[in-house]
Amino acid sequence: MAMEHIITMATLGRPFQLGMLYDVRSDKLITNVTLWAPRILEDHTNIYKQSYADYEIITEDSFQDKARALGVKPNLKLSLLSGLFNVSGSAEYADDYQKTNLNARVTLKYSITTHFQQLTMKHLGKDNLDHPSLRNKNLATHVVTDVLYGTEAFFVFDRTISNGKFKNEISGKLKAIIDNLIFKADEGAKLKLTNEENKIVNKWNCRFYGDFHLNQTQINLIEAVKIYRGLSSLLGVNNEKAVPKEVWLHPLSPLGNNLTKIVRQISSSLIDHTIKVIEDLRYLELRSLDLSTSKIFTHLDYMETHLSNFTEQLSKMRHVLRKKIALTLPAQRGNTNMLETFLLSVSKEVDSSPFSRRPLKSWLKEKEAEITIITKWIQNLSEDKSLDILIKSSSLDEVINDTRYDYIFCLSLCLVEHSDLQIIDMKKYLHNMENYLHNKKNFKSSTIRKKHKTWFENTHNMKIFDKSVQQFKEFAQGNNIKNSRIKFIVNEKYAVNHNKTVKLILYNNGLEISGFIMPSKPAAPYAISITDNSVTLTWTDESSGSENVQNYKVMYQKYHGKNQSKEDEQWSEEYTNGNYKNITISNLPSSTKFIFKVQAITAIGLSAISARSEPMETFANNESKSDFEGNPNRLMNQQHNQSFSRSSPNDSFVRQSLAVQERLMNISAITHKLAIVPPGSPAENVSIIQPGTPAIFHLDNRTAYVPRYKTSLPTLSKGPDSSNVEFSTVYHPEFGALVMEPFIENLYNISNYGNYKVTIYSEDSQHIIAETMIGLVPEIEISVPKQFIIRDSINNLIVNGIVTIKLVGGGAVAFNGTTDQSGMINLPDTLADGTYEVEIYSPNKPTLQQLKFFMVTYQNRRQEKNFSFLGRSNLKPNEIEIILRWAAEPRDLDSHLYSSDGKHIYFSNKNEKNMALDCDVLYGYGPETTRFTIQPNLTYIYVVHRFSDEPILTKSKAELTFNIDTKTTHINKIGRHDKLVNGEIYKIPELTRPEARFWIVCMIDGSTKQIKFFENVFEDHNDYITNEIDMKYYTE
């Protein structure tokens, strides 16, 4: 748009005078050159009085709000923003921005106009120029024809606040006070604040920008209002101190053909868009500055460095953009072959660069989330002031050689990369832009990174990280003793290969101890026996640390109720002999409640302290066991909700989780009951139960072996070949009976089946109360030797029609045969006792899905050969079955399945929702079968681990069979352009990797139903507990 009309413009502290020339292209005032002589100007000037006063309260701080307050029109905004000219006086307010978003701001603006000067129009003609030489010069575009005089003042009130959410509320209170004072000033009333108003006002600082000089340096609100009331007196008697505030510019084109005729204006919408691009950078710069002041950076500074670099790049980019606009704007306004699209191209370039608003906001949002999480961790570690934990990025360097400590235990935060990709892109892009500005070379924007998943968005990783921080704290609390030889520190290390993690590392004499795992935290202790002066305790402990437990420290104190203070607690201490998980605390007062806690002691240090026990009360002196015949709940109540430990009866109760205990206590009265019989009963009278099936054993008062007890009793179960099957047991007061639930760890270990002698002991584990014989069988016992009907024992379905059966045991085919029409088949007596893999298929119906399950052979209770099938159900939609087989050695390979929601299926945790492992084979060959149903929001990783130390994993001839129902489940193989088929076999690569412990097999994406097979990927460490494997490969 060509500008051929009169322009009204704010002076912004520039010394305008009538007759001066002005170049609108560069917004430059041409001094010392006029079109007319001073005498002519003086003779043709009219002066008018124009008195006006007003005030405004401004609560916003954007450039647009400042421009509006200063009366800046659209085409002057870009010149002001890009620094084409210098401002002074009250216009310096334009450069006063908040330095933080945690800053409340209220600005009080005073404005006065006094008089108006105007040139008459008689001499404004091309023939009336006093300086004809200007006809051939291109100095200016306009001449000043009118000037409005007056003065302005801006009082900027600032205060720092703790929470930006209340900024408007806080600013609103001051605004209301200012409005009230201005009203009083206009009415001539006395300016006075209430006590409450004074408290509010005193929290604010004030800065002054004006067109006049103030004697005082410190200004408060009352003084600012007084200045407003007496502002006119500051301008002199004849307003001689008033300054130009607004001017009118007449185009020069009508005055001569050789003077500039056309000045190109830019659309207001494009100006506003350009300003927004630069303002967005300033806003993000403020956010970055605020983040860099987080308290966490008093401890850890890696991320602070990135924030500082990020802020610096934003500031540089704003400077470069402003400079670029300043260099180009005059030429564009002069219409010199440059189109209005220049500014549009600038904004487009920024939007497609690393300085685009979206990636910058995303980067800051990530940092905000990371700071919040790390701050929560550090606050958790710092809240206990008694813990001497050194939290500092360089803490390891400071203490690694400190001879006061034998060990340094480090929580290492590896969450920041040395070179942040976003900042690298920003620096690269700026370098190219500067080359463009200085060398006039074209530049190319750097590569924009794709959206990535942050470490804190991985819920699986976050559970592990949170657990590591908590374990670190508990370990520090456990070792918070005087003259401790272990130092606890939190440090930072740069993440390697984008693998962001939190590590627990132990150093001994300056060297990292490989494979260290913290001592496990014992469970809360519970009582197995209480007298009038003693409590016998036991507890469970996974003992999963890499250091052996030497003994346990048991702490106790009197219980004073739920509101018992944790301050200045005095705990008495006792120590176990060796690593036995039981102890008797003697010499206690009678009828007194106590609480207990336990701590393991290792060569490295002390474990985390267990949770406190439930309160336990010693008996009164005159109480005896017979006193409880009529009150069976007395001791039961003391033991309610306590865990039970799996150990020998000389040790403690059989271990029993709360869930099992509650389930057994809620058994229906119609459950099959088995009577206690004296030792030596005939084998044919032995009752038969199945693993996992609860059974009720009556405690018959008429039997001398069974007195009436009102509490759980320790038991010992001894089976054939010294198997270690243990029964969960609880006393059931409703039945006056014991409820037992046999549990077998390995269903395919034939030594676990047969007759068991169950011994029931007294509470003190010293006397046998009763003994019984229990026969344990697999899921379905088929008693007919040699001949049976093939049955799927899980689904209880008979296989109809002629089928072929193949038995595979120890890696070799042991039997091939065909059934008759009824599914009957004779098996040879020569089959050795053991576990066999069974394959059944129909020769006449090749489309019939092949059945696979296992068969256990053993001598039944009548000393006959027994064949029992452990069947499997058919695969369901989206279900995968992975069968692991291998050679005789290594004897013990293990299947491990990880899911991205933190679940881990392996020999110690065989069942989770939609995931299961059937067994743990310890003596070669396998098979071990893992089944899981793919969930659309999860990712799975399957690996094989060499548990035993003997022969090389890669020489194990391990192979995996992947089974799926191809009618309902379709899984694509990444990088192989085909689908996973039912029965597909994947063999271990036979490489020379003697140290390999893990074979990393595959990753399965539940969302896309894709499987990725890793090529020759192994891990040498032996950490199968802490989920290091899945954490690493999920991240990659």
PDB file of C-alpha atoms in Angstrom, residues 56-272:
ATOM      1  CA  GLU A  56      -4.243   4.525  33.060  1.00  0.00           C
ATOM      2  CA  ILE A  57      -3.428   1.383  35.037  1.00  0.00           C
ATOM      3  CA  ILE A  58      -1.762  -1.332  32.967  1.00  0.00           C
ATOM      4  CA  THR A  59      -1.466  -4.914  34.204  1.00  0.00           C
ATOM      5  CA  GLU A  60      -0.122  -6.576  31.051  1.00  0.00           C
ATOM      6  CA  ASP A  61       3.518  -6.633  29.950  1.00  0.00           C
ATOM      7  CA  SER A  62       3.593  -7.639  26.280  1.00  0.00           C
ATOM      8  CA  PHE A  63       5.149  -5.535  23.544  1.00  0.00           C
ATOM      9  CA  GLN A  64       1.723  -4.927  22.048  1.00  0.00           C
ATOM     10  CA  ASP A  65       0.423  -3.571  25.364  1.00  0.00           C
ATOM     11  CA  LYS A  66       3.445  -1.293  25.715  1.00  0.00           C
ATOM     12  CA  ALA A  67       3.050  -0.039  22.124  1.00  0.00           C
ATOM     13  CA  ARG A  68      -0.609   0.750  22.750  1.00  0.00           C
ATOM     14  CA  ALA A  69       0.234   2.606  25.988  1.00  0.00           C
ATOM     15  CA  LEU A  70       2.857   4.675  24.129  1.00  0.00           C
ATOM     16  CA  GLY A  71       0.477   5.433  21.242  1.00  0.00           C
ATOM     17  CA  VAL A  72       2.562   3.556  18.672  1.00  0.00           C
ATOM     18  CA  LYS A  73       0.759   2.927  15.364  1.00  0.00           C
ATOM     19  CA  PRO A  74       1.179  -0.384  13.449  1.00  0.00           C
ATOM     20  CA  ASN A  75       3.893   0.710  10.997  1.00  0.00           C
ATOM     21  CA  LEU A  76       6.042   2.169  13.757  1.00  0.00           C
ATOM     22  CA  LYS A  77       5.813  -1.030  15.848  1.00  0.00           C
ATOM     23  CA  LEU A  78       8.286  -2.982  13.721  1.00  0.00           C
ATOM     24  CA  SER A  79      10.776  -0.107  13.781  1.00  0.00           C
ATOM     25  CA  LEU A  80      10.506   0.122  17.568  1.00  0.00           C
ATOM     26  CA  LEU A  81      10.752  -3.661  17.983  1.00  0.00           C
ATOM     27  CA  SER A  82      13.745  -4.028  15.652  1.00  0.00           C
ATOM     28  CA  GLY A  83      15.634  -1.067  17.144  1.00  0.00           C
ATOM     29  CA  LEU A  84      15.701   1.141  14.043  1.00  0.00           C
ATOM     30  CA  PHE A  85      15.872   4.200  16.319  1.00  0.00           C
ATOM     31  CA  ASN A  86      16.651   5.013  19.949  1.00  0.00           C
ATOM     32  CA  VAL A  87      13.986   6.050  22.425  1.00  0.00           C
ATOM     33  CA  SER A  88      14.277   8.281  25.482  1.00  0.00           C
ATOM     34  CA  GLY A  89      12.257   9.664  28.353  1.00  0.00           C
ATOM     35  CA  SER A  90       8.972   7.953  29.094  1.00  0.00           C
ATOM     36  CA  ALA A  91       9.385   5.830  25.925  1.00  0.00           C
ATOM     37  CA  GLU A  92      12.138   3.849  27.656  1.00  0.00           C
ATOM     38  CA  TYR A  93       9.235   2.029  29.268  1.00  0.00           C
ATOM     39  CA  ALA A  94       9.025   0.050  26.009  1.00  0.00           C
ATOM     40  CA  ASP A  95      12.237  -1.804  26.900  1.00  0.00           C
ATOM     41  CA  ASP A  96      11.271  -2.653  30.486  1.00  0.00           C
ATOM     42  CA  TYR A  97      10.158  -6.285  30.515  1.00  0.00           C
ATOM     43  CA  GLN A  98       9.592  -8.756  33.320  1.00  0.00           C
ATOM     44  CA  LYS A  99      12.604 -10.947  34.004  1.00  0.00           C
ATOM     45  CA  THR A 100      10.486 -13.796  35.337  1.00  0.00           C
ATOM     46  CA  ASN A 101       6.948 -15.128  35.090  1.00  0.00           C
ATOM     47  CA  LEU A 102       6.942 -15.162  38.890  1.00  0.00           C
ATOM     48  CA  ASN A 103       6.605 -11.405  38.780  1.00  0.00           C
ATOM     49  CA  ALA A 104       3.391  -9.478  39.332  1.00  0.00           C
ATOM     50  CA  ARG A 105       3.354  -6.107  37.599  1.00  0.00           C
ATOM     51  CA  VAL A 106       1.120  -3.042  37.673  1.00  0.00           C
ATOM     52  CA  THR A 107       2.036   0.077  35.685  1.00  0.00           C
ATOM     53  CA  LEU A 108       0.582   3.513  36.425  1.00  0.00           C
ATOM     54  CA  LYS A 109       0.650   5.835  33.394  1.00  0.00           C
ATOM     55  CA  TYR A 110       0.165   9.645  33.650  1.00  0.00           C
ATOM     56  CA  SER A 111      -0.363  11.658  30.492  1.00  0.00           C
ATOM     57  CA  ILE A 112      -0.715  15.444  30.010  1.00  0.00           C
ATOM     58  CA  THR A 113      -0.960  17.551  26.873  1.00  0.00           C
ATOM     59  CA  THR A 114      -0.347  21.330  27.001  1.00  0.00           C
ATOM     60  CA  HIS A 115      -0.313  22.965  23.541  1.00  0.00           C
ATOM     61  CA  PHE A 116      -0.299  22.312  19.809  1.00  0.00           C
ATOM     62  CA  GLN A 117       2.006  23.855  17.131  1.00  0.00           C
ATOM     63  CA  GLN A 118       0.994  23.865  13.436  1.00  0.00           C
ATOM     64  CA  LEU A 119       2.489  25.145  10.176  1.00  0.00           C
ATOM     65  CA  THR A 120       0.127  27.067   7.972  1.00  0.00           C
ATOM     66  CA  MET A 121      -0.418  25.574   4.519  1.00  0.00           C
ATOM     67  CA  LYS A 122       0.330  28.737   2.505  1.00  0.00           C
ATOM     68  CA  HIS A 123       3.986  27.974   1.816  1.00  0.00           C
ATOM     69  CA  LEU A 124       3.594  24.177   1.271  1.00  0.00           C
ATOM     70  CA  GLY A 125       4.150  24.163  -2.478  1.00  0.00           C
ATOM     71  CA  LYS A 126       6.850  22.967  -4.819  1.00  0.00           C
ATOM     72  CA  ASP A 127       7.674  26.510  -5.839  1.00  0.00           C
ATOM     73  CA  ASN A 128       8.148  27.736  -2.244  1.00  0.00           C
ATOM     74  CA  LEU A 129      11.149  25.600  -1.246  1.00  0.00           C
ATOM     75  CA  ASP A 130      14.054  27.555   0.243  1.00  0.00           C
ATOM     76  CA  HIS A 131      16.507  24.739  -0.578  1.00  0.00           C
ATOM     77  CA  PRO A 132      15.993  23.629  -4.221  1.00  0.00           C
ATOM     78  CA  SER A 133      19.046  21.348  -4.032  1.00  0.00           C
ATOM     79  CA  LEU A 134      16.927  18.838  -2.082  1.00  0.00           C
ATOM     80  CA  ARG A 135      15.036  18.108  -5.322  1.00  0.00           C
ATOM     81  CA  ASN A 136      17.856  15.770  -6.451  1.00  0.00           C
ATOM     82  CA  LYS A 137      18.374  14.053  -3.094  1.00  0.00           C
ATOM     83  CA  ASN A 138      16.534  11.084  -1.639  1.00  0.00           C
ATOM     84  CA  LEU A 139      16.935  12.019   2.037  1.00  0.00           C
ATOM     85  CA  ALA A 140      13.409  11.972   3.355  1.00  0.00           C
ATOM     86  CA  THR A 141       9.808  11.077   2.640  1.00  0.00           C
ATOM     87  CA  HIS A 142       7.879  13.499   4.912  1.00  0.00           C
ATOM     88  CA  VAL A 143       8.053  16.828   6.655  1.00  0.00           C
ATOM     89  CA  VAL A 144       6.840  17.672  10.183  1.00  0.00           C
ATOM     90  CA  THR A 145       3.873  19.997   9.978  1.00  0.00           C
ATOM     91  CA  ASP A 146       2.219  19.649  13.414  1.00  0.00           C
ATOM     92  CA  VAL A 147       3.498  18.925  16.934  1.00  0.00           C
ATOM     93  CA  LEU A 148       1.501  18.136  20.097  1.00  0.00           C
ATOM     94  CA  TYR A 149       3.370  18.968  23.335  1.00  0.00           C
ATOM     95  CA  GLY A 150       2.950  17.517  26.789  1.00  0.00           C
ATOM     96  CA  THR A 151       4.555  14.950  29.079  1.00  0.00           C
ATOM     97  CA  GLU A 152       4.124  11.344  30.203  1.00  0.00           C
ATOM     98  CA  ALA A 153       5.251   9.259  33.146  1.00  0.00           C
ATOM     99  CA  PHE A 154       5.191   5.525  33.804  1.00  0.00           C
ATOM    100  CA  PHE A 155       5.487   4.139  37.329  1.00  0.00           C
ATOM    101  CA  VAL A 156       6.203   0.411  37.090  1.00  0.00           C
ATOM    102  CA  PHE A 157       5.378  -1.539  40.265  1.00  0.00           C
ATOM    103  CA  ASP A 158       6.854  -5.029  40.551  1.00  0.00           C
ATOM    104  CA  ARG A 159       6.903  -7.783  43.154  1.00  0.00           C
ATOM    105  CA  THR A 160       8.088 -11.368  43.108  1.00  0.00           C
ATOM    106  CA  ILE A 161       5.505 -14.031  43.909  1.00  0.00           C
ATOM    107  CA  SER A 162       5.847 -17.706  44.711  1.00  0.00           C
ATOM    108  CA  ASN A 163       3.101 -18.968  42.423  1.00  0.00           C
ATOM    109  CA  GLY A 164       2.234 -17.509  39.030  1.00  0.00           C
ATOM    110  CA  LYS A 165      -1.352 -18.779  39.348  1.00  0.00           C
ATOM    111  CA  PHE A 166      -2.160 -15.896  41.719  1.00  0.00           C
ATOM    112  CA  LYS A 167      -0.589 -13.158  39.605  1.00  0.00           C
ATOM    113  CA  ASN A 168      -3.888 -11.620  38.480  1.00  0.00           C
ATOM    114  CA  GLU A 169      -5.333 -11.718  41.986  1.00  0.00           C
ATOM    115  CA  ILE A 170      -2.269 -10.023  43.500  1.00  0.00           C
ATOM    116  CA  SER A 171      -2.103  -7.387  40.752  1.00  0.00           C
ATOM    117  CA  GLY A 172      -5.828  -6.751  41.101  1.00  0.00           C
ATOM    118  CA  LYS A 173      -5.460  -5.822  44.780  1.00  0.00           C
ATOM    119  CA  LEU A 174      -2.830  -3.162  43.999  1.00  0.00           C
ATOM    120  CA  LYS A 175      -4.866  -1.849  41.082  1.00  0.00           C
ATOM    121  CA  ALA A 176      -7.844  -1.327  43.380  1.00  0.00           C
ATOM    122  CA  ILE A 177      -5.683   0.607  45.862  1.00  0.00           C
ATOM    123  CA  ILE A 178      -4.261   2.821  43.088  1.00  0.00           C
ATOM    124  CA  ASP A 179      -7.745   3.577  41.716  1.00  0.00           C
ATOM    125  CA  ASN A 180      -8.858   4.615  45.200  1.00  0.00           C
ATOM    126  CA  LEU A 181      -5.832   6.907  45.715  1.00  0.00           C
ATOM    127  CA  ILE A 182      -6.268   8.571  42.303  1.00  0.00           C
ATOM    128  CA  PHE A 183      -9.918   9.245  43.140  1.00  0.00           C
ATOM    129  CA  LYS A 184      -8.836  10.856  46.411  1.00  0.00           C
ATOM    130  CA  ALA A 185      -6.194  12.925  44.592  1.00  0.00           C
ATOM    131  CA  ASP A 186      -8.732  14.219  42.057  1.00  0.00           C
ATOM    132  CA  GLU A 187     -11.045  15.164  44.920  1.00  0.00           C
ATOM    133  CA  GLY A 188      -8.244  16.905  46.811  1.00  0.00           C
ATOM    134  CA  ALA A 189      -8.609  14.518  49.738  1.00  0.00           C
ATOM    135  CA  LYS A 190      -5.789  13.469  52.055  1.00  0.00           C
ATOM    136  CA  LEU A 191      -3.768  10.545  50.702  1.00  0.00           C
ATOM    137  CA  LYS A 192      -3.706   7.854  53.363  1.00  0.00           C
ATOM    138  CA  LEU A 193      -3.585   4.074  53.342  1.00  0.00           C
ATOM    139  CA  THR A 194      -5.050   1.633  55.839  1.00  0.00           C
ATOM    140  CA  ASN A 195      -2.761  -0.753  57.707  1.00  0.00           C
ATOM    141  CA  GLU A 196      -3.872  -3.591  55.473  1.00  0.00           C
ATOM    142  CA  GLU A 197      -3.242  -1.503  52.330  1.00  0.00           C
ATOM    143  CA  ASN A 198       0.198  -0.540  53.628  1.00  0.00           C
ATOM    144  CA  LYS A 199       1.084  -4.213  54.058  1.00  0.00           C
ATOM    145  CA  ILE A 200       0.143  -4.822  50.432  1.00  0.00           C
ATOM    146  CA  VAL A 201       1.861  -1.724  49.012  1.00  0.00           C
ATOM    147  CA  ASN A 202       5.126  -2.227  50.901  1.00  0.00           C
ATOM    148  CA  LYS A 203       5.750  -5.484  49.061  1.00  0.00           C
ATOM    149  CA  TRP A 204       6.027  -3.691  45.716  1.00  0.00           C
ATOM    150  CA  ASN A 205       9.080  -1.997  44.157  1.00  0.00           C
ATOM    151  CA  CYS A 206       8.742   0.950  41.813  1.00  0.00           C
ATOM    152  CA  ARG A 207      10.660   2.185  38.736  1.00  0.00           C
ATOM    153  CA  PHE A 208      10.029   5.519  37.014  1.00  0.00           C
ATOM    154  CA  TYR A 209      10.162   6.407  33.302  1.00  0.00           C
ATOM    155  CA  GLY A 210       9.230   9.989  32.435  1.00  0.00           C
ATOM    156  CA  ASP A 211       9.863  13.045  30.304  1.00  0.00           C
ATOM    157  CA  PHE A 212      10.974  15.054  33.338  1.00  0.00           C
ATOM    158  CA  HIS A 213      13.535  14.621  36.106  1.00  0.00           C
ATOM    159  CA  LEU A 214      12.668  13.550  39.665  1.00  0.00           C
ATOM    160  CA  ASN A 215      14.911  14.478  42.570  1.00  0.00           C
ATOM    161  CA  GLN A 216      14.144  11.397  44.682  1.00  0.00           C
ATOM    162  CA  THR A 217      15.512   7.986  43.716  1.00  0.00           C
ATOM    163  CA  GLN A 218      13.133   5.877  45.813  1.00  0.00           C
ATOM    164  CA  ILE A 219       9.479   6.198  44.897  1.00  0.00           C
ATOM    165  CA  ASN A 220       6.523   4.575  46.606  1.00  0.00           C
ATOM    166  CA  LEU A 221       2.878   4.542  45.684  1.00  0.00           C
ATOM    167  CA  ILE A 222       1.886   7.597  47.759  1.00  0.00           C
ATOM    168  CA  GLU A 223       4.699   9.661  46.204  1.00  0.00           C
ATOM    169  CA  ALA A 224       3.691   8.495  42.718  1.00  0.00           C
ATOM    170  CA  VAL A 225       0.129   9.725  43.268  1.00  0.00           C
ATOM    171  CA  LYS A 226       1.438  13.036  44.650  1.00  0.00           C
ATOM    172  CA  ILE A 227       3.471  13.473  41.459  1.00  0.00           C
ATOM    173  CA  TYR A 228       0.309  12.836  39.467  1.00  0.00           C
ATOM    174  CA  ARG A 229      -1.544  15.499  41.436  1.00  0.00           C
ATOM    175  CA  GLY A 230       1.222  18.077  40.879  1.00  0.00           C
ATOM    176  CA  LEU A 231       2.361  17.036  37.432  1.00  0.00           C
ATOM    177  CA  SER A 232       1.339  20.246  35.669  1.00  0.00           C
ATOM    178  CA  SER A 233       3.561  22.311  37.966  1.00  0.00           C
ATOM    179  CA  LEU A 234       6.610  20.340  36.816  1.00  0.00           C
ATOM    180  CA  LEU A 235       6.226  21.693  33.256  1.00  0.00           C
ATOM    181  CA  GLY A 236       6.977  25.348  34.093  1.00  0.00           C
ATOM    182  CA  VAL A 237       4.846  28.454  34.169  1.00  0.00           C
ATOM    183  CA  ASN A 238       4.518  28.603  30.390  1.00  0.00           C
ATOM    184  CA  ASN A 239       4.826  24.870  29.810  1.00  0.00           C
ATOM    185  CA  GLU A 240       8.389  25.434  28.632  1.00  0.00           C
ATOM    186  CA  LYS A 241       9.403  21.977  29.911  1.00  0.00           C
ATOM    187  CA  ALA A 242       6.780  20.174  27.852  1.00  0.00           C
ATOM    188  CA  VAL A 243       8.168  17.882  25.149  1.00  0.00           C
ATOM    189  CA  PRO A 244       6.876  16.759  21.743  1.00  0.00           C
ATOM    190  CA  LYS A 245       4.557  13.788  22.226  1.00  0.00           C
ATOM    191  CA  GLU A 246       2.908  13.414  18.838  1.00  0.00           C
ATOM    192  CA  VAL A 247       3.640  14.734  15.338  1.00  0.00           C
ATOM    193  CA  TRP A 248       1.894  14.971  11.970  1.00  0.00           C
ATOM    194  CA  LEU A 249       3.983  14.174   8.902  1.00  0.00           C
ATOM    195  CA  HIS A 250       3.119  15.571   5.448  1.00  0.00           C
ATOM    196  CA  PRO A 251       4.337  13.576   2.399  1.00  0.00           C
ATOM    197  CA  LEU A 252       7.013  15.300   0.310  1.00  0.00           C
ATOM    198  CA  SER A 253       5.884  13.937  -3.061  1.00  0.00           C
ATOM    199  CA  PRO A 254       3.533  16.864  -3.840  1.00  0.00           C
ATOM    200  CA  LEU A 255       6.415  19.303  -3.257  1.00  0.00           C
ATOM    201  CA  GLY A 256       8.682  18.089  -6.083  1.00  0.00           C
ATOM    202  CA  ASN A 257       8.857  15.347  -8.713  1.00  0.00           C
ATOM    203  CA  ASN A 258      12.356  14.300  -7.715  1.00  0.00           C
ATOM    204  CA  LEU A 259      11.482  13.690  -4.072  1.00  0.00           C
ATOM    205  CA  THR A 260      10.344  10.288  -2.923  1.00  0.00           C
ATOM    206  CA  LYS A 261       6.761   9.669  -3.939  1.00  0.00           C
ATOM    207  CA  ILE A 262       5.988   6.153  -2.774  1.00  0.00           C
ATOM    208  CA  VAL A 263       6.511   4.594   0.632  1.00  0.00           C
ATOM    209  CA  ARG A 264       5.228   1.056   0.939  1.00  0.00           C
ATOM    210  CA  GLN A 265       3.223   0.196   4.050  1.00  0.00           C
ATOM    211  CA  ILE A 266       2.832  -3.302   5.504  1.00  0.00           C
ATOM    212  CA  SER A 267      -0.499  -4.832   6.501  1.00  0.00           C
ATOM    213  CA  SER A 268      -1.337  -4.695  10.213  1.00  0.00           C
ATOM    214  CA  SER A 269      -2.052  -8.439  10.410  1.00  0.00           C
ATOM    215  CA  LEU A 270       1.377  -9.297   9.053  1.00  0.00           C
ATOM    216  CA  ILE A 271       3.014  -6.865  11.467  1.00  0.00           C
ATOM    217  CA  ASP A 272       1.166  -8.426  14.386  1.00  0.00           C
TER     218      ASP A 272
END
